[in-house]
Coordinates of C-alpha atoms and ligand atoms in Angstrom, one line a residue:
M1 CA 4.2 -39.0 -30.5
T2 CA 0.7 -38.4 -29.3
D3 CA -1.3 -35.5 -30.7
F4 CA -0.8 -33.7 -27.4
E5 CA 3.0 -34.2 -27.6
K6 CA 2.9 -32.9 -31.2
M7 CA 0.9 -29.9 -30.0
A8 CA 3.5 -29.2 -27.3
E9 CA 6.3 -29.3 -29.8
L10 CA 4.2 -27.1 -32.2
L11 CA 3.6 -24.4 -29.6
L12 CA 6.9 -24.4 -27.7
P13 CA 9.5 -25.9 -30.0
D14 CA 12.4 -24.2 -28.3
I15 CA 11.8 -25.5 -24.8
N16 CA 14.0 -28.6 -24.3
K17 CA 14.2 -28.8 -20.6
T18 CA 11.7 -30.8 -18.4
P19 CA 10.3 -29.9 -15.0
D20 CA 12.7 -32.5 -13.5
Y21 CA 15.6 -30.2 -14.4
Y22 CA 14.1 -27.4 -12.3
E23 CA 13.0 -29.7 -9.5
N24 CA 16.7 -30.7 -9.2
I25 CA 18.2 -27.3 -9.2
Y26 CA 15.7 -25.9 -6.7
P27 CA 15.5 -28.7 -4.1
E28 CA 13.5 -28.6 -0.9
R29 CA 15.0 -26.2 1.4
N30 CA 16.9 -27.6 4.3
L31 CA 15.2 -25.8 7.1
P32 CA 14.0 -26.9 10.6
E33 CA 10.5 -28.3 10.9
G34 CA 8.0 -25.5 11.1
A35 CA 10.2 -22.8 9.6
A36 CA 8.1 -20.6 7.3
V37 CA 9.4 -19.5 3.9
T38 CA 7.5 -16.3 3.1
R39 CA 7.7 -13.8 0.4
I40 CA 6.4 -10.6 -1.0
A41 CA 5.8 -10.3 -4.7
P42 CA 5.3 -6.7 -5.6
S43 CA 5.2 -5.2 -9.1
P44 CA 8.0 -2.7 -9.6
T45 CA 5.7 0.3 -10.0
G46 CA 8.1 2.6 -8.2
Y47 CA 5.7 3.2 -5.4
L48 CA 5.9 1.6 -2.0
H49 CA 2.3 1.3 -1.0
L50 CA 1.3 1.2 2.6
G51 CA -0.3 -2.2 1.8
V52 CA 3.0 -3.6 0.5
L53 CA 4.8 -2.4 3.7
F54 CA 2.1 -4.0 5.8
M55 CA 2.3 -7.2 3.8
A56 CA 6.1 -7.2 4.1
L57 CA 5.9 -6.7 7.8
T58 CA 3.4 -9.6 8.2
N59 CA 5.6 -11.8 6.1
R60 CA 8.8 -10.8 7.9
I61 CA 7.4 -11.5 11.4
T62 CA 5.9 -14.8 10.2
A63 CA 9.3 -15.9 8.9
D64 CA 11.2 -14.5 11.9
S65 CA 8.9 -16.0 14.5
T66 CA 9.4 -19.5 13.0
G67 CA 13.1 -19.3 12.3
G68 CA 12.4 -19.2 8.6
L69 CA 13.2 -16.7 5.8
M70 CA 11.6 -14.2 3.5
F71 CA 12.4 -13.4 -0.1
I72 CA 11.2 -10.9 -2.6
R73 CA 10.1 -11.8 -6.1
I74 CA 9.5 -9.0 -8.6
E75 CA 6.3 -9.5 -10.5
D76 CA 7.1 -7.5 -13.6
T77 CA 5.0 -9.4 -16.2
D78 CA 3.0 -6.3 -16.8
K79 CA 5.7 -4.1 -18.5
K80 CA 3.3 -1.2 -18.9
R81 CA 3.2 -0.6 -15.2
E82 CA 6.9 -0.9 -14.6
V83 CA 8.9 2.2 -13.6
Q84 CA 12.6 2.6 -14.0
G85 CA 14.3 1.9 -10.6
G86 CA 11.0 0.6 -9.2
T87 CA 12.5 -2.5 -7.7
E88 CA 15.2 -0.5 -5.9
D89 CA 12.6 1.9 -4.6
I90 CA 10.7 -0.9 -3.0
V91 CA 13.8 -2.7 -1.5
N92 CA 15.3 0.6 -0.2
G93 CA 12.0 1.8 1.0
L94 CA 11.5 -1.4 3.0
H95 CA 15.0 -1.2 4.3
N96 CA 14.3 2.3 5.6
F97 CA 11.6 0.7 7.8
G98 CA 13.9 -2.0 9.1
I99 CA 12.5 -4.7 6.8
D100 CA 15.2 -6.6 4.9
L101 CA 14.9 -9.5 2.6
D102 CA 16.9 -12.7 2.9
E103 CA 16.8 -13.5 -0.8
G104 CA 16.0 -12.0 -4.1
F105 CA 16.7 -8.3 -4.6
T106 CA 18.0 -7.3 -1.2
F107 CA 19.5 -4.1 0.1
E108 CA 22.9 -5.6 -0.3
G109 CA 22.2 -6.8 -3.9
Q110 CA 20.9 -10.0 -5.4
K111 CA 21.1 -13.1 -3.2
G112 CA 19.8 -16.6 -3.0
S113 CA 19.9 -19.8 -5.0
Y114 CA 16.2 -20.0 -5.9
G115 CA 16.2 -17.3 -8.5
P116 CA 16.0 -15.6 -10.9
Y117 CA 13.7 -13.6 -8.6
R118 CA 12.3 -11.4 -11.4
Q119 CA 9.5 -13.0 -13.4
S120 CA 10.6 -11.5 -16.7
D121 CA 13.8 -13.6 -16.3
R122 CA 11.8 -16.8 -15.8
A123 CA 10.0 -17.2 -19.1
E124 CA 11.7 -20.5 -20.0
I125 CA 10.8 -22.0 -16.6
Y126 CA 7.1 -21.2 -17.1
Q127 CA 7.1 -22.4 -20.6
T128 CA 8.7 -25.7 -19.6
Y129 CA 5.9 -26.4 -17.2
V130 CA 3.2 -25.3 -19.7
K131 CA 4.8 -27.6 -22.3
E132 CA 4.5 -30.5 -19.9
L133 CA 0.8 -29.7 -19.3
I134 CA 0.1 -29.5 -23.0
K135 CA 1.8 -32.9 -23.5
K136 CA -0.5 -34.3 -21.0
G137 CA -3.6 -32.8 -22.6
L138 CA -4.1 -30.4 -19.6
A139 CA -3.5 -27.2 -21.5
Y140 CA -4.3 -26.1 -25.0
P141 CA -4.0 -23.1 -27.3
C142 CA -6.9 -20.7 -27.6
F143 CA -7.2 -18.5 -30.7
C144 CA -10.2 -16.5 -29.6
T145 CA -9.9 -12.8 -30.3
A146 CA -10.9 -10.1 -27.8
E147 CA -14.1 -9.5 -29.8
E148 CA -15.0 -13.2 -29.8
L149 CA -14.5 -13.3 -26.0
E150 CA -16.6 -10.2 -25.6
A151 CA -19.4 -11.7 -27.7
V152 CA -19.4 -14.8 -25.6
R153 CA -19.6 -12.7 -22.4
N154 CA -22.5 -10.7 -23.8
E155 CA -24.3 -13.9 -24.7
Q156 CA -23.7 -15.3 -21.3
E157 CA -25.0 -12.1 -19.6
K158 CA -28.0 -12.1 -21.8
N159 CA -28.9 -15.6 -20.8
K160 CA -28.0 -15.0 -17.2
I161 CA -25.2 -17.6 -17.3
R162 CA -22.0 -17.3 -15.3
T163 CA -19.5 -15.4 -17.5
G164 CA -16.2 -16.9 -18.4
Y165 CA -14.4 -19.3 -20.5
H166 CA -15.7 -22.6 -19.2
G167 CA -17.6 -25.8 -20.2
E168 CA -19.3 -25.5 -23.6
W169 CA -18.3 -21.9 -23.9
A170 CA -14.6 -22.9 -24.0
K171 CA -14.4 -22.8 -27.8
H172 CA -10.9 -24.3 -28.3
R173 CA -11.0 -26.8 -25.5
N174 CA -10.8 -29.7 -27.8
I175 CA -8.8 -28.2 -30.6
S176 CA -6.9 -30.8 -32.6
Y177 CA -3.3 -30.6 -33.5
D178 CA -4.2 -30.1 -37.2
E179 CA -6.6 -27.3 -36.4
A180 CA -4.0 -25.5 -34.2
K181 CA -1.3 -26.0 -36.8
A182 CA -3.4 -24.5 -39.6
L183 CA -4.2 -21.4 -37.4
I184 CA -0.6 -21.0 -36.4
D185 CA 0.5 -21.3 -40.0
E186 CA -1.9 -18.5 -40.8
G187 CA -0.1 -16.4 -38.2
K188 CA -3.0 -16.3 -35.7
P189 CA -2.0 -15.2 -32.2
Y190 CA -3.1 -17.5 -29.3
V191 CA -2.9 -17.9 -25.6
V192 CA -2.4 -21.1 -23.7
R193 CA -5.3 -22.1 -21.4
L194 CA -5.7 -24.7 -18.7
K195 CA -8.1 -27.5 -19.5
S196 CA -9.8 -27.3 -16.2
G197 CA -11.0 -30.6 -14.6
G198 CA -13.0 -28.8 -12.0
S199 CA -16.8 -28.6 -11.6
E200 CA -18.9 -25.8 -10.3
E201 CA -21.0 -28.4 -8.5
R202 CA -18.1 -29.6 -6.3
R203 CA -16.7 -27.6 -3.5
I204 CA -13.1 -27.0 -2.5
V205 CA -12.1 -26.5 1.1
F206 CA -8.9 -25.0 2.4
T207 CA -7.8 -23.6 5.7
D208 CA -6.7 -20.1 5.5
G209 CA -4.1 -19.1 8.0
I210 CA -6.1 -16.0 9.0
K211 CA -9.7 -16.6 8.0
G212 CA -9.9 -20.3 8.9
K213 CA -11.9 -22.8 6.9
I214 CA -12.9 -21.5 3.5
E215 CA -15.2 -23.4 1.2
M216 CA -15.8 -22.4 -2.4
P217 CA -16.9 -24.0 -5.7
E218 CA -14.1 -25.6 -7.6
N219 CA -12.6 -23.7 -10.5
D220 CA -14.0 -24.8 -13.8
E221 CA -12.7 -22.0 -15.9
D222 CA -10.1 -22.7 -18.6
F223 CA -8.2 -19.6 -17.5
V224 CA -5.1 -18.4 -19.3
L225 CA -1.7 -19.7 -18.3
L226 CA 0.5 -18.1 -20.9
K227 CA -0.5 -14.9 -22.7
S228 CA 0.0 -14.5 -26.4
D229 CA 3.6 -13.1 -25.8
G230 CA 4.5 -16.2 -23.9
I231 CA 4.4 -14.4 -20.6
P232 CA 2.5 -16.1 -17.8
T233 CA -0.5 -14.8 -15.9
Y234 CA -0.3 -14.2 -12.2
H235 CA -2.1 -17.4 -11.5
F236 CA 0.4 -19.6 -13.4
A237 CA 3.5 -17.7 -12.3
H238 CA 2.4 -17.9 -8.7
A239 CA 2.0 -21.7 -8.8
V240 CA 5.3 -22.3 -10.6
D241 CA 7.3 -19.7 -8.6
D242 CA 6.1 -20.4 -5.2
H243 CA 6.6 -24.1 -5.8
L244 CA 10.2 -23.8 -7.1
M245 CA 11.1 -21.1 -4.6
R246 CA 9.8 -23.5 -1.9
T247 CA 7.5 -21.0 -0.3
T248 CA 5.6 -22.5 2.6
H249 CA 3.3 -19.6 3.4
V250 CA 1.7 -17.4 0.8
I251 CA 0.6 -14.4 2.8
R252 CA -1.1 -12.0 0.4
G253 CA -4.0 -9.5 0.0
D254 CA -7.4 -11.0 0.4
E255 CA -8.4 -9.8 -3.0
W256 CA -6.8 -13.1 -4.1
I257 CA -9.2 -15.4 -2.1
S258 CA -11.5 -15.7 -5.0
S259 CA -8.7 -16.9 -7.2
T260 CA -7.5 -19.5 -4.7
P261 CA -9.5 -22.3 -6.3
K262 CA -7.7 -21.7 -9.5
H263 CA -4.4 -21.8 -7.7
L264 CA -5.2 -25.0 -5.8
E265 CA -6.2 -26.6 -9.1
L266 CA -2.9 -25.6 -10.6
F267 CA -0.9 -27.0 -7.7
K268 CA -2.8 -30.2 -8.0
I269 CA -2.4 -30.8 -11.7
L270 CA 1.3 -29.7 -11.6
G271 CA 1.9 -32.3 -8.8
F272 CA 3.0 -29.6 -6.4
K273 CA 2.3 -29.5 -2.7
A274 CA 0.1 -26.4 -2.1
P275 CA 1.5 -23.7 0.3
K276 CA -0.4 -22.6 3.3
Y277 CA -2.5 -19.5 2.3
A278 CA -3.1 -16.6 4.6
H279 CA -5.2 -13.7 3.1
V280 CA -4.7 -10.4 4.8
A281 CA -7.5 -7.9 4.9
P282 CA -6.6 -4.5 3.5
I283 CA -6.1 -1.3 5.5
M284 CA -9.2 0.7 5.4
K285 CA -10.2 4.4 5.6
M286 CA -13.3 6.0 6.9
D287 CA -14.9 8.0 4.1
E288 CA -18.3 9.6 4.0
G289 CA -19.5 7.5 6.8
G290 CA -18.4 4.2 5.2
K291 CA -15.3 2.1 5.3
R292 CA -13.3 1.7 2.1
K293 CA -9.9 0.3 1.1
I294 CA -7.1 2.9 1.4
S295 CA -6.6 4.2 -2.1
K296 CA -3.6 5.4 -4.1
R297 CA -5.7 8.0 -5.7
K298 CA -7.5 9.5 -2.8
D299 CA -5.2 9.1 0.3
P300 CA -1.8 10.6 0.7
E301 CA -1.1 7.9 3.4
A302 CA -1.4 5.2 0.8
A303 CA 2.2 6.0 -0.3
V304 CA 4.8 5.2 2.3
R305 CA 6.8 8.2 1.1
Y306 CA 4.2 10.3 2.8
F307 CA 5.2 9.1 6.3
I308 CA 8.9 9.8 5.5
E309 CA 8.1 13.3 4.2
E310 CA 6.0 14.1 7.2
G311 CA 8.9 13.0 9.4
F312 CA 7.5 10.0 11.1
P313 CA 10.3 7.8 12.5
P314 CA 10.0 4.6 10.5
E315 CA 9.9 2.6 13.7
A316 CA 6.8 4.5 14.8
V317 CA 5.0 3.5 11.5
I318 CA 6.1 -0.1 12.1
E319 CA 5.0 0.0 15.7
Y320 CA 1.6 1.4 14.5
L321 CA 1.3 -1.3 11.8
M322 CA 2.0 -3.9 14.4
T323 CA -1.1 -2.7 16.3
I324 CA -3.1 -3.3 13.1
A325 CA -1.4 -6.6 12.5
S326 CA -2.4 -8.1 15.8
S327 CA -5.0 -7.2 18.4
E328 CA -2.7 -8.6 21.0
F329 CA 0.2 -6.4 20.3
E330 CA -0.7 -3.5 22.5
Q331 CA -1.2 -5.6 25.5
W332 CA 2.2 -7.3 24.9
R333 CA 3.8 -3.9 24.4
R334 CA 2.5 -2.7 27.8
A335 CA 4.2 -5.6 29.5
N336 CA 7.3 -5.3 27.3
K337 CA 7.9 -1.6 27.0
L338 CA 11.4 -1.6 25.6
E339 CA 11.5 -4.9 23.8
D340 CA 12.1 -5.1 20.1
Y341 CA 8.7 -5.6 18.3
K342 CA 10.3 -8.6 16.6
K343 CA 10.1 -10.5 19.9
F344 CA 6.3 -10.3 19.8
P345 CA 4.9 -13.8 19.5
F346 CA 3.0 -13.1 16.3
K347 CA 0.2 -15.4 15.1
L348 CA -1.4 -15.1 11.7
K349 CA -4.6 -16.4 13.0
K350 CA -5.0 -13.4 15.3
M351 CA -5.0 -11.0 12.4
S352 CA -8.1 -9.0 11.8
L353 CA -10.6 -10.6 9.5
S354 CA -12.1 -7.5 8.1
G355 CA -9.8 -4.6 7.3
A356 CA -8.5 -2.5 10.1
L357 CA -9.1 1.2 9.9
F358 CA -6.2 3.4 9.4
D359 CA -6.2 5.7 12.4
G360 CA -3.9 8.7 11.9
Q361 CA -4.5 10.0 15.4
K362 CA -3.3 6.7 16.8
L363 CA -0.2 6.8 14.6
L364 CA 0.6 10.2 16.1
D365 CA 0.2 8.9 19.6
V366 CA 2.3 5.9 19.0
S367 CA 4.9 8.1 17.3
R368 CA 4.9 10.6 20.2
N369 CA 5.6 7.8 22.7
I370 CA 8.4 6.5 20.5
I371 CA 10.1 9.9 20.1
S372 CA 9.7 10.8 23.8
V373 CA 12.1 8.0 24.8
K374 CA 14.7 8.7 22.3
S375 CA 18.0 10.2 23.4
A376 CA 18.5 13.9 22.9
A377 CA 21.4 13.2 20.6
E378 CA 19.3 11.0 18.4
V379 CA 16.4 13.4 18.3
S380 CA 18.6 16.3 17.3
E381 CA 20.3 14.2 14.6
K382 CA 17.1 12.8 13.2
I383 CA 15.4 16.2 13.1
T384 CA 18.4 17.7 11.3
A385 CA 18.5 14.8 8.8
W386 CA 14.8 15.2 8.1
A387 CA 15.2 19.0 7.6
E388 CA 18.2 18.5 5.3
Q389 CA 16.0 16.4 3.1
F390 CA 12.7 18.2 3.2
D391 CA 13.0 21.8 4.6
G392 CA 16.2 23.6 3.6
E393 CA 15.4 26.7 5.5
F394 CA 14.9 24.8 8.7
A395 CA 18.0 22.8 8.1
A396 CA 20.1 26.0 7.7
R397 CA 18.7 27.2 11.0
L398 CA 19.7 23.9 12.8
N399 CA 23.1 23.7 11.2
K400 CA 24.2 27.2 12.0
D401 CA 25.2 26.2 15.5
K402 CA 25.0 22.5 16.1
E403 CA 25.9 22.6 19.7
F404 CA 23.0 25.1 20.3
T405 CA 20.6 22.9 18.3
G406 CA 21.7 19.9 20.4
K407 CA 20.8 21.8 23.6
V408 CA 17.4 22.9 22.2
F409 CA 16.3 19.3 21.7
A410 CA 17.9 18.1 24.9
I411 CA 15.5 20.1 27.0
D412 CA 13.2 17.7 28.9
R413 CA 14.8 14.7 27.3
D414 CA 16.7 11.8 28.9
V415 CA 14.5 12.3 31.9
P416 CA 12.2 9.7 33.6
K417 CA 9.0 11.4 32.4
P418 CA 9.8 13.0 29.1
R419 CA 7.3 15.3 27.4
K420 CA 5.5 14.2 24.3
D421 CA 5.6 17.3 22.2
L422 CA 6.9 15.8 19.0
A423 CA 4.9 13.3 17.0
K424 CA 7.1 13.7 13.9
W425 CA 10.3 15.4 12.9
S426 CA 8.4 18.1 11.0
D427 CA 6.8 19.2 14.3
A428 CA 10.2 20.3 15.4
K429 CA 10.1 23.5 13.3
E430 CA 7.2 24.9 15.2
Y431 CA 8.2 23.4 18.4
S432 CA 11.7 25.0 18.4
A433 CA 10.8 28.3 16.6
Y434 CA 11.3 30.6 19.6
F435 CA 14.9 29.4 20.1
F436 CA 16.0 31.0 16.9
S437 CA 15.9 34.8 16.5
E438 CA 14.7 34.4 12.9
S439 CA 11.7 32.4 13.8
F440 CA 10.9 33.8 17.3
V441 CA 7.5 35.5 17.2
P442 CA 7.0 37.7 20.3
C443 CA 3.6 37.4 21.9
Y444 CA 2.7 38.9 25.2
E445 CA -0.8 37.8 25.8
P446 CA -2.8 36.4 27.4
L447 CA -1.5 37.2 30.9
P448 CA -2.4 34.6 33.4
G449 CA -4.9 35.1 36.3
K450 CA -5.6 38.6 37.5
I451 CA -2.3 40.0 36.3
D452 CA -2.5 43.2 34.4
N453 CA 0.1 44.9 32.1
K454 CA 1.5 47.1 34.9
T455 CA 2.0 44.2 37.3
A456 CA 3.5 42.1 34.5
A457 CA 6.1 44.8 33.8
E458 CA 6.9 45.2 37.5
L459 CA 7.2 41.4 37.9
L460 CA 9.6 41.2 35.0
E461 CA 11.7 44.1 36.3
A462 CA 11.9 42.4 39.7
Y463 CA 12.8 39.1 38.2
L464 CA 15.4 40.7 35.9
S465 CA 17.2 42.1 38.9
V466 CA 17.7 38.7 40.5
Y467 CA 18.0 36.6 37.3
D468 CA 21.3 34.7 37.0
P469 CA 21.7 32.6 33.9
A470 CA 23.7 30.0 35.8
D471 CA 20.7 29.1 38.1
E472 CA 19.7 25.5 38.1
Q473 CA 16.1 24.5 38.4
S474 CA 15.7 24.8 42.1
E475 CA 17.4 28.2 42.5
W476 CA 15.6 29.4 39.5
F477 CA 12.3 28.7 41.1
E478 CA 13.3 30.0 44.5
K479 CA 14.0 33.3 42.9
I480 CA 10.6 33.4 41.3
K481 CA 9.0 32.6 44.6
G482 CA 11.2 35.2 46.2
I483 CA 9.7 38.0 44.3
C484 CA 6.1 37.0 45.0
P485 CA 5.5 38.6 48.5
Q486 CA 6.3 42.1 47.4
F487 CA 3.5 41.9 44.9
G488 CA 1.0 40.3 47.2
F489 CA 1.4 36.9 45.4
A490 CA 1.4 33.7 47.3
P491 CA 5.0 32.5 48.1
D492 CA 4.2 29.0 47.1
M493 CA 1.5 27.0 45.4
K494 CA 0.3 25.3 48.6
A495 CA -0.4 28.6 50.3
Y496 CA -2.2 29.8 47.2
K497 CA -4.4 26.8 46.9
A498 CA -5.4 27.0 50.5
N499 CA -6.6 30.6 50.2
P500 CA -6.7 31.7 46.6
D501 CA -8.7 34.8 47.3
E502 CA -6.1 36.2 49.7
F503 CA -3.5 36.6 46.9
K504 CA -3.1 38.5 43.7
G505 CA -1.4 35.6 42.1
N506 CA 1.0 32.7 42.5
P507 CA 4.5 31.7 41.5
G508 CA 3.2 29.6 38.6
E509 CA 1.6 32.7 37.2
V510 CA 4.8 34.6 37.6
S511 CA 6.7 32.0 35.7
T512 CA 4.0 32.1 33.0
V513 CA 4.7 35.9 32.6
I514 CA 8.4 35.1 32.2
R515 CA 7.6 32.3 29.8
L516 CA 5.5 34.6 27.6
A517 CA 8.2 37.2 27.6
V518 CA 11.0 34.7 26.7
T519 CA 9.2 32.3 24.3
G520 CA 6.0 34.1 23.3
R521 CA 4.0 31.0 24.5
V522 CA 2.2 30.0 27.6
N523 CA 3.1 26.3 27.3
T524 CA 6.6 25.1 26.8
P525 CA 9.0 22.5 28.1
D526 CA 11.1 23.4 31.2
L527 CA 11.5 27.2 31.2
C528 CA 14.7 27.1 33.2
G529 CA 16.3 24.9 30.6
I530 CA 15.0 27.1 27.8
M531 CA 16.5 30.2 29.5
R532 CA 19.9 28.5 30.1
T533 CA 19.9 27.4 26.5
L534 CA 19.1 30.9 25.2
G535 CA 21.7 32.5 27.3
K536 CA 21.8 35.7 29.3
E537 CA 21.9 38.3 26.5
E538 CA 19.0 36.9 24.6
V539 CA 16.8 36.3 27.7
S540 CA 17.5 39.7 29.1
N541 CA 16.7 41.3 25.7
R542 CA 13.4 39.5 25.4
I543 CA 12.4 40.4 28.9
L544 CA 13.3 44.0 28.4
K545 CA 11.2 44.1 25.2
A546 CA 8.3 42.6 27.1
I547 CA 8.6 45.2 29.8
D548 CA 8.5 47.8 27.2
Y549 CA 5.4 46.3 25.7
Y550 CA 3.5 46.1 28.9
K551 CA 4.5 49.7 29.9
N552 CA 3.1 51.2 26.7
Ligands
LIG601 N1 1.9 -9.2 -7.5 C1 0.8 -9.6 -6.7 C2 0.2 -8.4 -6.0 O1 0.9 -7.4 -5.9 C3 1.3 -10.5 -5.6 C4 0.3 -11.2 -4.8 C5 1.0 -12.3 -4.0 O2 1.6 -12.0 -3.0 O3 1.0 -13.5 -4.5 O4 -0.9 -8.4 -5.6

């Protein structure tokens, strides 16, 4: 046995498999040429961050557009950050947005033959690969304490030397078997570090799927592979996992670019083919005149839960994220209005290089469009479901008479040019308030045009005498026009527009007076539909009350 082999046995005596064992049980995937195997690798912190949703979407469409697949791996090596049920929260949260995983922890349970898909269940695998590196003299134990490392750093800073555990600063780089054994016998804790073969003088070049050619100095740091508890660092777990899970595309946040030389070195010394990397810029916010990363601490929108609570349809959030994901999406959407976004020919290299700004106004616009083309039945059902979860009072109102509620949200829907009043389900409360006696707030002002209170009362009286709740749109408007001449109002809009000074008002203004009386608002969807929905008794009562108001 060489000293390196003895060292490997000393450090990892219980590991008796070899990398070949794992290579055989996780063979190359049998997929068509060009099919991308992608993944997301979140930590189970019980919090679906907008960035994770965006990353999941990017990975999903990359897999789908190439006929590949996407899995989820749970990176739970930092137990301090873990939250009970955190994995389910992420998986269910993504499912809510129509993003499902093919392997790993899926909405239908655990799937796939490249697992375990949780890093804490993979300790033996990582240790097997580390043992192999130790045997080859490519990794070694380091017994430095936190204080010693701190002292080295201070010394480096003082001398304006690049900080880190590299070159002559790597104290245990050449530790012998006997030295290590003595320290272990003393019970000294240690980590296992890579014995880097890189040099700062040499450059490494790789082609990023989004950012193109990237050139950086090689890694020369003896970074940690296994922590003192035998748990790997992100760097090492990433290399082993993405190799064994046969990931072809590592699409991840661009905060990892600076670590990529480390990862490429690992892939090389482990004898693995490196995946294609694509580093996604984070979603940004405008703050005090500057751009910054969207932040968990400062921005409610950082948590995906926020969009659900506000009542954005998940598909609207996805549609909006697609506009961030690709500058070509909106143009495609204009030409393919009703097509599933999954049909969009997504290209990683068209992604934004610097972070796209989160634009809440645009999200509202996108969402308005999406809601406007939904069927009346779906809108009514989704609003009710939202209210049941987030606004009990509103839900009770909607559930009292479901047929009536259905009619309320059917007004101006399923028509060629639907109105765009609702941007989110929570808007429905205010939007529909006047339909329900408990939330109707009468308001009789401002009267339109030159109409005074007396005329308003007379107009309403005249209208009430011809009002028939069965009137359809055209008869309804004929009746409004019909009462115009007796008040010196133009009989139609055309006549009015030709000579506005000749008339005291026009039919549009008359309908506004009725609208105010019936809804308390000057702007609503189709008034005839509203009146038909409210029914004769309620409409007549409201008009009578308005007359009363204008008379006094
Ligand atoms: N756990 C890492 C993160 O959340 C995963 C990065 C990756 O996709 O490799 O940033």
